């Protein structure tokens, strides 16, 4: 197990696919937070997982790493999906706490302080961003269809998984090392449905999940389209099947 290896407090995992135009600004935002705003003495690592990009994503990250100690890049030879990229990063992470966030910086890294406080002050092992809670705010640049499709997906999630979680889809989730080690080892879904699967596995094994409001500023150019929602709906059936057939039982 990777728990707290090398004395890292916080691991930040960023899955990236063809993000050369946005990843630099996101890394700059994270760097400025860690250098000037983060709690004193916070030991961190940033892991960008390039999921087989066909643009200059890896080159941008490598150049940024020259002036950003603690940033490292993992490259996949081919595109396997966001879920697979996050799984790779989580399994390579060393932190006592492990956050994954989106490459488009839709939820700013500064929100992690509230998440860490919430986890340390309670018995929960997972804290997730939610735009369904009071105090959250959404800035949408990708059209009304995203909101409609999101509501449809939420309804299907409730029917299939009965998770009780108001918002499963925000790309800003914090795990304790203990929870990450177990949950990601059992993950099967490699694309957009993985968020839901992680929470299903978490609940199956008794991990408490806490939702926290976030400001979600979703920039234009999102890769999540109608096909992604259709694929996620199909993946929900696989999640349900995996649940009833014991695929998420603990491994020895």
CSV table of N, CA and C in Angstrom, one decimal, residues 103-230:
chain,number,residue,atom,x,y,z
A,103,UNK,N,-8.9,18.8,-15.4
A,103,UNK,CA,-7.8,19.5,-16.0
A,103,UNK,C,-8.3,20.9,-16.4
A,104,UNK,N,-9.6,21.1,-16.5
A,104,UNK,CA,-10.1,22.4,-16.9
A,104,UNK,C,-10.3,23.4,-15.8
A,105,UNK,N,-9.9,22.9,-14.5
A,105,UNK,CA,-9.9,23.8,-13.4
A,105,UNK,C,-11.3,24.3,-13.0
A,106,UNK,N,-12.4,23.5,-13.3
A,106,UNK,CA,-13.7,23.9,-13.1
A,106,UNK,C,-14.0,24.1,-11.6
A,107,UNK,N,-13.4,23.4,-10.7
A,107,UNK,CA,-13.4,23.7,-9.3
A,107,UNK,C,-12.0,24.0,-8.8
A,108,UNK,N,-11.8,25.2,-8.3
A,108,UNK,CA,-10.4,25.7,-8.0
A,108,UNK,C,-9.8,24.9,-6.8
A,109,UNK,N,-8.5,24.7,-6.8
A,109,UNK,CA,-7.8,23.9,-5.8
A,109,UNK,C,-8.0,24.4,-4.4
A,110,UNK,N,-8.3,25.7,-4.2
A,110,UNK,CA,-8.4,26.3,-2.9
A,110,UNK,C,-9.5,25.6,-2.1
A,111,UNK,N,-10.5,25.0,-2.8
A,111,UNK,CA,-11.6,24.4,-2.1
A,111,UNK,C,-11.2,23.2,-1.3
A,112,UNK,N,-10.0,22.7,-1.6
A,112,UNK,CA,-9.5,21.5,-0.9
A,112,UNK,C,-9.3,21.7,0.6
A,113,UNK,N,-9.1,23.0,1.0
A,113,UNK,CA,-8.9,23.2,2.5
A,113,UNK,C,-10.2,22.9,3.2
A,114,UNK,N,-11.3,23.3,2.7
A,114,UNK,CA,-12.6,22.9,3.4
A,114,UNK,C,-12.8,21.4,3.4
A,115,UNK,N,-12.4,20.8,2.3
A,115,UNK,CA,-12.6,19.3,2.2
A,115,UNK,C,-11.7,18.6,3.3
A,116,UNK,N,-10.5,19.1,3.4
A,116,UNK,CA,-9.5,18.5,4.3
A,116,UNK,C,-10.1,18.7,5.8
A,117,UNK,N,-10.5,19.9,6.1
A,117,UNK,CA,-11.1,20.2,7.4
A,117,UNK,C,-12.3,19.3,7.7
A,118,UNK,N,-13.1,19.1,6.7
A,118,UNK,CA,-14.3,18.3,6.9
A,118,UNK,C,-13.9,16.8,7.1
A,119,UNK,N,-12.9,16.3,6.4
A,119,UNK,CA,-12.5,14.9,6.6
A,119,UNK,C,-11.8,14.8,8.0
A,120,UNK,N,-11.0,15.7,8.4
A,120,UNK,CA,-10.3,15.6,9.6
A,120,UNK,C,-11.3,15.7,10.8
A,121,UNK,N,-12.3,16.5,10.6
A,121,UNK,CA,-13.3,16.7,11.7
A,121,UNK,C,-14.4,15.8,11.8
A,122,UNK,N,-14.4,14.7,11.1
A,122,UNK,CA,-15.5,13.7,11.1
A,122,UNK,C,-14.9,12.3,10.8
A,123,UNK,N,-15.9,11.4,10.7
A,123,UNK,CA,-15.4,10.0,10.5
A,123,UNK,C,-15.5,9.6,9.0
A,124,UNK,N,-15.7,10.6,8.1
A,124,UNK,CA,-15.8,10.3,6.7
A,124,UNK,C,-14.4,10.1,6.1
A,125,UNK,N,-14.3,9.2,5.1
A,125,UNK,CA,-13.1,9.0,4.3
A,125,UNK,C,-13.2,9.5,2.9
A,126,UNK,N,-14.3,10.1,2.5
A,126,UNK,CA,-14.5,10.6,1.2
A,126,UNK,C,-15.3,11.9,1.3
A,127,UNK,N,-14.8,13.0,0.7
A,127,UNK,CA,-15.5,14.2,0.6
A,127,UNK,C,-15.6,14.6,-0.9
A,128,UNK,N,-16.8,14.9,-1.4
A,128,UNK,CA,-17.0,15.1,-2.8
A,128,UNK,C,-17.6,16.5,-3.0
A,129,UNK,N,-17.2,17.1,-4.1
A,129,UNK,CA,-17.9,18.4,-4.5
A,129,UNK,C,-19.3,18.2,-5.0
A,130,UNK,N,-20.2,19.1,-4.7
A,130,UNK,CA,-21.6,19.0,-5.1
A,130,UNK,C,-22.1,20.4,-5.5
A,131,UNK,N,-22.9,20.4,-6.6
A,131,UNK,CA,-23.6,21.6,-6.9
A,131,UNK,C,-25.0,21.5,-6.6
A,132,UNK,N,-25.4,20.5,-5.8
A,132,UNK,CA,-26.8,20.3,-5.3
A,132,UNK,C,-27.0,20.8,-3.9
A,133,UNK,N,-26.0,21.3,-3.3
A,133,UNK,CA,-26.1,21.8,-1.9
A,133,UNK,C,-26.1,23.3,-1.8
A,134,UNK,N,-26.8,23.7,-0.7
A,134,UNK,CA,-26.8,25.2,-0.5
A,134,UNK,C,-25.4,25.8,-0.3
A,135,UNK,N,-25.2,26.9,-1.0
A,135,UNK,CA,-23.9,27.5,-1.0
A,135,UNK,C,-23.1,27.2,-2.2
A,136,UNK,N,-23.5,26.3,-3.0
A,136,UNK,CA,-22.8,26.0,-4.3
A,136,UNK,C,-23.3,27.0,-5.3
A,137,UNK,N,-22.5,27.1,-6.4
A,137,UNK,CA,-22.8,28.0,-7.5
A,137,UNK,C,-22.3,27.4,-8.8
A,138,UNK,N,-23.1,27.5,-9.9
A,138,UNK,CA,-22.7,26.9,-11.2
A,138,UNK,C,-22.6,28.0,-12.2
A,139,UNK,N,-21.5,28.0,-12.9
A,139,UNK,CA,-21.2,28.9,-14.1
A,139,UNK,C,-21.0,28.0,-15.3
A,140,UNK,N,-22.0,28.0,-16.1
A,140,UNK,CA,-22.1,27.0,-17.2
A,140,UNK,C,-21.8,27.7,-18.6
A,141,UNK,N,-20.8,27.2,-19.3
A,141,UNK,CA,-20.4,27.8,-20.6
A,141,UNK,C,-20.7,26.9,-21.7
A,142,UNK,N,-21.3,25.7,-21.5
A,142,UNK,CA,-21.5,24.7,-22.5
A,142,UNK,C,-22.9,24.5,-22.9
A,143,UNK,N,-23.8,25.3,-22.5
A,143,UNK,CA,-25.2,25.2,-23.0
A,143,UNK,C,-26.2,24.6,-22.1
A,144,UNK,N,-27.5,24.8,-22.3
A,144,UNK,CA,-28.5,24.3,-21.4
A,144,UNK,C,-28.6,22.8,-21.5
A,145,UNK,N,-28.2,22.2,-22.6
A,145,UNK,CA,-28.3,20.7,-22.7
A,145,UNK,C,-27.5,20.0,-21.6
A,146,UNK,N,-26.4,20.6,-21.1
A,146,UNK,CA,-25.6,19.9,-20.1
A,146,UNK,C,-26.4,19.8,-18.8
A,147,UNK,N,-27.2,20.9,-18.5
A,147,UNK,CA,-28.0,20.8,-17.2
A,147,UNK,C,-29.1,19.8,-17.4
A,148,UNK,N,-29.8,19.8,-18.5
A,148,UNK,CA,-30.8,18.8,-18.7
A,148,UNK,C,-30.3,17.4,-18.7
A,149,UNK,N,-29.2,17.1,-19.4
A,149,UNK,CA,-28.7,15.7,-19.4
A,149,UNK,C,-28.2,15.4,-18.0
A,150,UNK,N,-27.7,16.3,-17.3
A,150,UNK,CA,-27.2,16.0,-15.9
A,150,UNK,C,-28.4,15.6,-15.0
A,151,UNK,N,-29.5,16.3,-15.2
A,151,UNK,CA,-30.7,15.9,-14.3
A,151,UNK,C,-31.2,14.5,-14.7
A,152,UNK,N,-31.2,14.2,-16.0
A,152,UNK,CA,-31.6,12.9,-16.4
A,152,UNK,C,-30.7,11.8,-15.8
A,153,UNK,N,-29.4,12.0,-15.9
A,153,UNK,CA,-28.4,11.1,-15.4
A,153,UNK,C,-28.6,10.9,-13.9
A,154,UNK,N,-28.8,12.0,-13.2
A,154,UNK,CA,-29.0,11.9,-11.8
A,154,UNK,C,-30.2,11.0,-11.4
A,155,UNK,N,-31.3,11.2,-12.2
A,155,UNK,CA,-32.5,10.4,-11.9
A,155,UNK,C,-32.2,8.9,-12.2
A,156,UNK,N,-31.4,8.6,-13.2
A,156,UNK,CA,-31.1,7.2,-13.5
A,156,UNK,C,-30.2,6.6,-12.4
A,157,UNK,N,-29.3,7.4,-12.0
A,157,UNK,CA,-28.4,7.0,-10.9
A,157,UNK,C,-29.2,6.6,-9.6
A,158,UNK,N,-30.2,7.4,-9.3
A,158,UNK,CA,-31.0,7.1,-8.1
A,158,UNK,C,-31.7,5.8,-8.3
A,159,UNK,N,-32.2,5.5,-9.5
A,159,UNK,CA,-32.9,4.3,-9.7
A,159,UNK,C,-32.0,3.1,-9.7
A,160,UNK,N,-30.9,3.2,-10.2
A,160,UNK,CA,-30.0,2.0,-10.4
A,160,UNK,C,-29.2,1.7,-9.2
A,161,UNK,N,-28.6,2.8,-8.6
A,161,UNK,CA,-27.7,2.6,-7.5
A,161,UNK,C,-28.2,2.9,-6.1
A,162,UNK,N,-29.3,3.7,-6.0
A,162,UNK,CA,-29.9,4.1,-4.8
A,162,UNK,C,-28.8,4.6,-3.8
A,163,UNK,N,-27.9,5.4,-4.3
A,163,UNK,CA,-26.7,5.9,-3.6
A,163,UNK,C,-27.0,6.9,-2.5
A,164,UNK,N,-28.1,7.7,-2.7
A,164,UNK,CA,-28.4,8.7,-1.7
A,164,UNK,C,-27.5,9.9,-1.9
A,165,UNK,N,-26.6,10.0,-2.8
A,165,UNK,CA,-25.7,11.1,-3.1
A,165,UNK,C,-26.4,12.0,-4.1
A,166,UNK,N,-26.4,13.3,-3.7
A,166,UNK,CA,-27.1,14.3,-4.6
A,166,UNK,C,-26.4,14.6,-5.9
A,167,UNK,N,-25.1,14.6,-5.9
A,167,UNK,CA,-24.3,14.9,-7.1
A,167,UNK,C,-23.1,14.0,-7.2
A,168,UNK,N,-23.1,13.1,-8.1
A,168,UNK,CA,-22.0,12.2,-8.2
A,168,UNK,C,-20.9,12.6,-9.2
A,169,UNK,N,-21.2,13.6,-10.0
A,169,UNK,CA,-20.4,13.8,-11.2
A,169,UNK,C,-19.4,14.9,-11.2
A,170,UNK,N,-19.3,15.7,-10.1
A,170,UNK,CA,-18.2,16.8,-10.1
A,170,UNK,C,-16.9,16.2,-10.0
A,171,UNK,N,-16.0,16.7,-10.8
A,171,UNK,CA,-14.6,16.3,-10.9
A,171,UNK,C,-13.7,16.9,-9.8
A,172,UNK,N,-14.1,16.7,-8.5
A,172,UNK,CA,-13.4,17.2,-7.4
A,172,UNK,C,-13.7,16.4,-6.2
A,173,UNK,N,-13.0,15.3,-6.0
A,173,UNK,CA,-13.3,14.3,-4.9
A,173,UNK,C,-12.0,14.0,-4.1
A,174,UNK,N,-12.1,14.0,-2.8
A,174,UNK,CA,-11.0,13.8,-1.9
A,174,UNK,C,-11.2,12.5,-1.2
A,175,UNK,N,-10.1,11.6,-1.2
A,175,UNK,CA,-10.2,10.3,-0.5
A,175,UNK,C,-9.1,10.3,0.5
A,176,UNK,N,-9.3,9.6,1.6
A,176,UNK,CA,-8.2,9.2,2.5
A,176,UNK,C,-7.4,8.1,1.8
A,177,UNK,N,-6.2,8.0,2.2
A,177,UNK,CA,-5.3,6.9,1.6
A,177,UNK,C,-5.9,5.6,1.8
A,178,UNK,N,-6.5,5.3,2.9
A,178,UNK,CA,-7.1,4.0,3.2
A,178,UNK,C,-8.2,3.7,2.3
A,179,UNK,N,-9.1,4.7,2.1
A,179,UNK,CA,-10.2,4.5,1.2
A,179,UNK,C,-9.8,4.4,-0.3
A,180,UNK,N,-8.8,5.2,-0.7
A,180,UNK,CA,-8.3,5.2,-2.1
A,180,UNK,C,-7.7,3.8,-2.4
A,181,UNK,N,-6.9,3.3,-1.5
A,181,UNK,CA,-6.2,2.0,-1.7
A,181,UNK,C,-7.2,0.9,-2.0
A,182,UNK,N,-8.3,0.9,-1.2
A,182,UNK,CA,-9.3,-0.2,-1.4
A,182,UNK,C,-10.2,0.0,-2.6
A,183,UNK,N,-10.8,1.2,-2.7
A,183,UNK,CA,-11.8,1.5,-3.7
A,183,UNK,C,-11.2,1.4,-5.1
A,184,UNK,N,-10.1,2.0,-5.4
A,184,UNK,CA,-9.6,2.1,-6.7
A,184,UNK,C,-9.0,0.7,-7.2
A,185,UNK,N,-8.7,-0.1,-6.2
A,185,UNK,CA,-8.3,-1.5,-6.6
A,185,UNK,C,-9.5,-2.3,-7.1
A,186,UNK,N,-10.7,-1.9,-6.7
A,186,UNK,CA,-11.9,-2.6,-7.2
A,186,UNK,C,-12.6,-2.0,-8.4
A,187,UNK,N,-12.1,-0.8,-8.8
A,187,UNK,CA,-12.7,-0.1,-9.9
A,187,UNK,C,-12.6,-0.9,-11.2
A,188,UNK,N,-13.7,-0.9,-11.9
A,188,UNK,CA,-13.8,-1.6,-13.2
A,188,UNK,C,-14.0,-0.7,-14.4
A,189,UNK,N,-14.8,0.4,-14.2
A,189,UNK,CA,-15.2,1.3,-15.3
A,189,UNK,C,-14.1,2.2,-15.6
A,190,UNK,N,-13.8,2.4,-16.9
A,190,UNK,CA,-12.7,3.2,-17.3
A,190,UNK,C,-13.1,4.6,-17.9
A,191,UNK,N,-14.3,4.8,-18.2
A,191,UNK,CA,-14.7,6.1,-18.8
A,191,UNK,C,-15.6,6.9,-17.8
A,192,UNK,N,-16.5,7.7,-18.3
A,192,UNK,CA,-17.2,8.7,-17.5
A,192,UNK,C,-18.0,8.1,-16.3
A,193,UNK,N,-18.5,6.9,-16.4
A,193,UNK,CA,-19.3,6.3,-15.4
A,193,UNK,C,-18.5,5.9,-14.1
A,194,UNK,N,-17.2,6.1,-14.1
A,194,UNK,CA,-16.4,5.7,-13.0
A,194,UNK,C,-16.7,6.4,-11.7
A,195,UNK,N,-17.1,7.7,-11.8
A,195,UNK,CA,-17.5,8.5,-10.6
A,195,UNK,C,-18.5,7.8,-9.8
A,196,UNK,N,-19.6,7.3,-10.5
A,196,UNK,CA,-20.7,6.6,-9.8
A,196,UNK,C,-20.2,5.3,-9.2
A,197,UNK,N,-19.4,4.6,-10.0
A,197,UNK,CA,-18.9,3.3,-9.5
A,197,UNK,C,-18.1,3.5,-8.2
A,198,UNK,N,-17.2,4.5,-8.1
A,198,UNK,CA,-16.4,4.7,-7.0
A,198,UNK,C,-17.3,4.9,-5.7
A,199,UNK,N,-18.4,5.6,-5.9
A,199,UNK,CA,-19.3,5.8,-4.7
A,199,UNK,C,-20.1,4.6,-4.4
A,200,UNK,N,-20.4,3.8,-5.4
A,200,UNK,CA,-21.1,2.5,-5.1
A,200,UNK,C,-20.2,1.6,-4.3
A,201,UNK,N,-18.9,1.5,-4.7
A,201,UNK,CA,-17.9,0.7,-4.0
A,201,UNK,C,-17.7,1.2,-2.6
A,202,UNK,N,-17.6,2.5,-2.5
A,202,UNK,CA,-17.4,3.1,-1.2
A,202,UNK,C,-18.5,2.7,-0.2
A,203,UNK,N,-19.7,2.9,-0.6
A,203,UNK,CA,-20.9,2.6,0.2
A,203,UNK,C,-21.0,1.1,0.5
A,204,UNK,N,-20.6,0.3,-0.4
A,204,UNK,CA,-20.7,-1.2,-0.2
A,204,UNK,C,-19.7,-1.6,0.9
A,205,UNK,N,-18.6,-0.9,1.0
A,205,UNK,CA,-17.6,-1.2,2.0
A,205,UNK,C,-17.6,-0.3,3.3
A,206,UNK,N,-18.7,0.4,3.4
A,206,UNK,CA,-18.9,1.2,4.6
A,206,UNK,C,-18.2,2.5,4.8
A,207,UNK,N,-17.7,3.0,3.7
A,207,UNK,CA,-17.0,4.3,3.8
A,207,UNK,C,-18.0,5.4,3.8
A,208,UNK,N,-17.9,6.3,4.7
A,208,UNK,CA,-18.9,7.5,4.8
A,208,UNK,C,-18.5,8.5,3.7
A,209,UNK,N,-19.5,9.0,3.0
A,209,UNK,CA,-19.3,10.0,2.0
A,209,UNK,C,-19.9,11.3,2.4
A,210,UNK,N,-19.2,12.4,2.3
A,210,UNK,CA,-19.7,13.7,2.7
A,210,UNK,C,-19.7,14.6,1.5
A,211,UNK,N,-20.8,15.3,1.2
A,211,UNK,CA,-20.9,16.2,0.1
A,211,UNK,C,-20.6,17.6,0.6
A,212,UNK,N,-19.9,18.4,-0.2
A,212,UNK,CA,-19.6,19.8,0.1
A,212,UNK,C,-19.9,20.7,-1.0
A,213,UNK,N,-20.5,21.9,-0.8
A,213,UNK,CA,-20.8,22.8,-1.9
A,213,UNK,C,-19.6,23.3,-2.5
A,214,UNK,N,-19.6,23.5,-3.9
A,214,UNK,CA,-18.5,24.1,-4.6
A,214,UNK,C,-19.0,25.1,-5.6
A,215,UNK,N,-18.1,26.0,-6.0
A,215,UNK,CA,-18.3,26.8,-7.2
A,215,UNK,C,-17.8,26.1,-8.4
A,216,UNK,N,-18.7,25.7,-9.3
A,216,UNK,CA,-18.4,24.9,-10.4
A,216,UNK,C,-18.4,25.8,-11.7
A,217,UNK,N,-17.3,26.3,-12.1
A,217,UNK,CA,-17.1,27.1,-13.3
A,217,UNK,C,-16.7,26.3,-14.5
A,218,UNK,N,-17.7,25.8,-15.3
A,218,UNK,CA,-17.4,24.8,-16.3
A,218,UNK,C,-17.1,25.6,-17.6
A,219,UNK,N,-15.8,25.7,-18.0
A,219,UNK,CA,-15.5,26.5,-19.2
A,219,UNK,C,-15.9,25.8,-20.5
A,220,UNK,N,-16.0,26.7,-21.5
A,220,UNK,CA,-16.4,26.2,-22.8
A,220,UNK,C,-15.4,25.2,-23.3
A,221,UNK,N,-15.8,24.3,-24.2
A,221,UNK,CA,-14.9,23.3,-24.8
A,221,UNK,C,-14.9,22.0,-24.1
A,222,UNK,N,-16.0,21.7,-23.3
A,222,UNK,CA,-16.1,20.5,-22.6
A,222,UNK,C,-16.1,19.3,-23.5
A,223,UNK,N,-15.5,18.2,-23.1
A,223,UNK,CA,-15.5,17.0,-23.9
A,223,UNK,C,-16.7,16.1,-23.6
A,224,UNK,N,-17.5,16.5,-22.6
A,224,UNK,CA,-18.6,15.7,-22.2
A,224,UNK,C,-19.8,16.1,-23.0
A,225,UNK,N,-20.2,15.2,-24.0
A,225,UNK,CA,-21.3,15.5,-24.9
A,225,UNK,C,-22.4,14.4,-24.7
A,226,UNK,N,-23.3,14.4,-25.6
A,226,UNK,CA,-24.5,13.5,-25.5
A,226,UNK,C,-24.0,12.1,-25.5
A,227,UNK,N,-23.0,11.7,-26.3
A,227,UNK,CA,-22.4,10.4,-26.3
A,227,UNK,C,-21.9,9.9,-24.9
A,228,UNK,N,-21.3,10.9,-24.2
A,228,UNK,CA,-20.8,10.6,-22.9
A,228,UNK,C,-21.9,10.2,-21.9
A,229,UNK,N,-23.0,10.9,-22.0
A,229,UNK,CA,-24.1,10.6,-21.1
A,229,UNK,C,-24.7,9.2,-21.5
A,230,UNK,N,-24.8,9.0,-22.8
A,230,UNK,CA,-25.4,7.7,-23.2
A,230,UNK,C,-24.5,6.5,-22.7
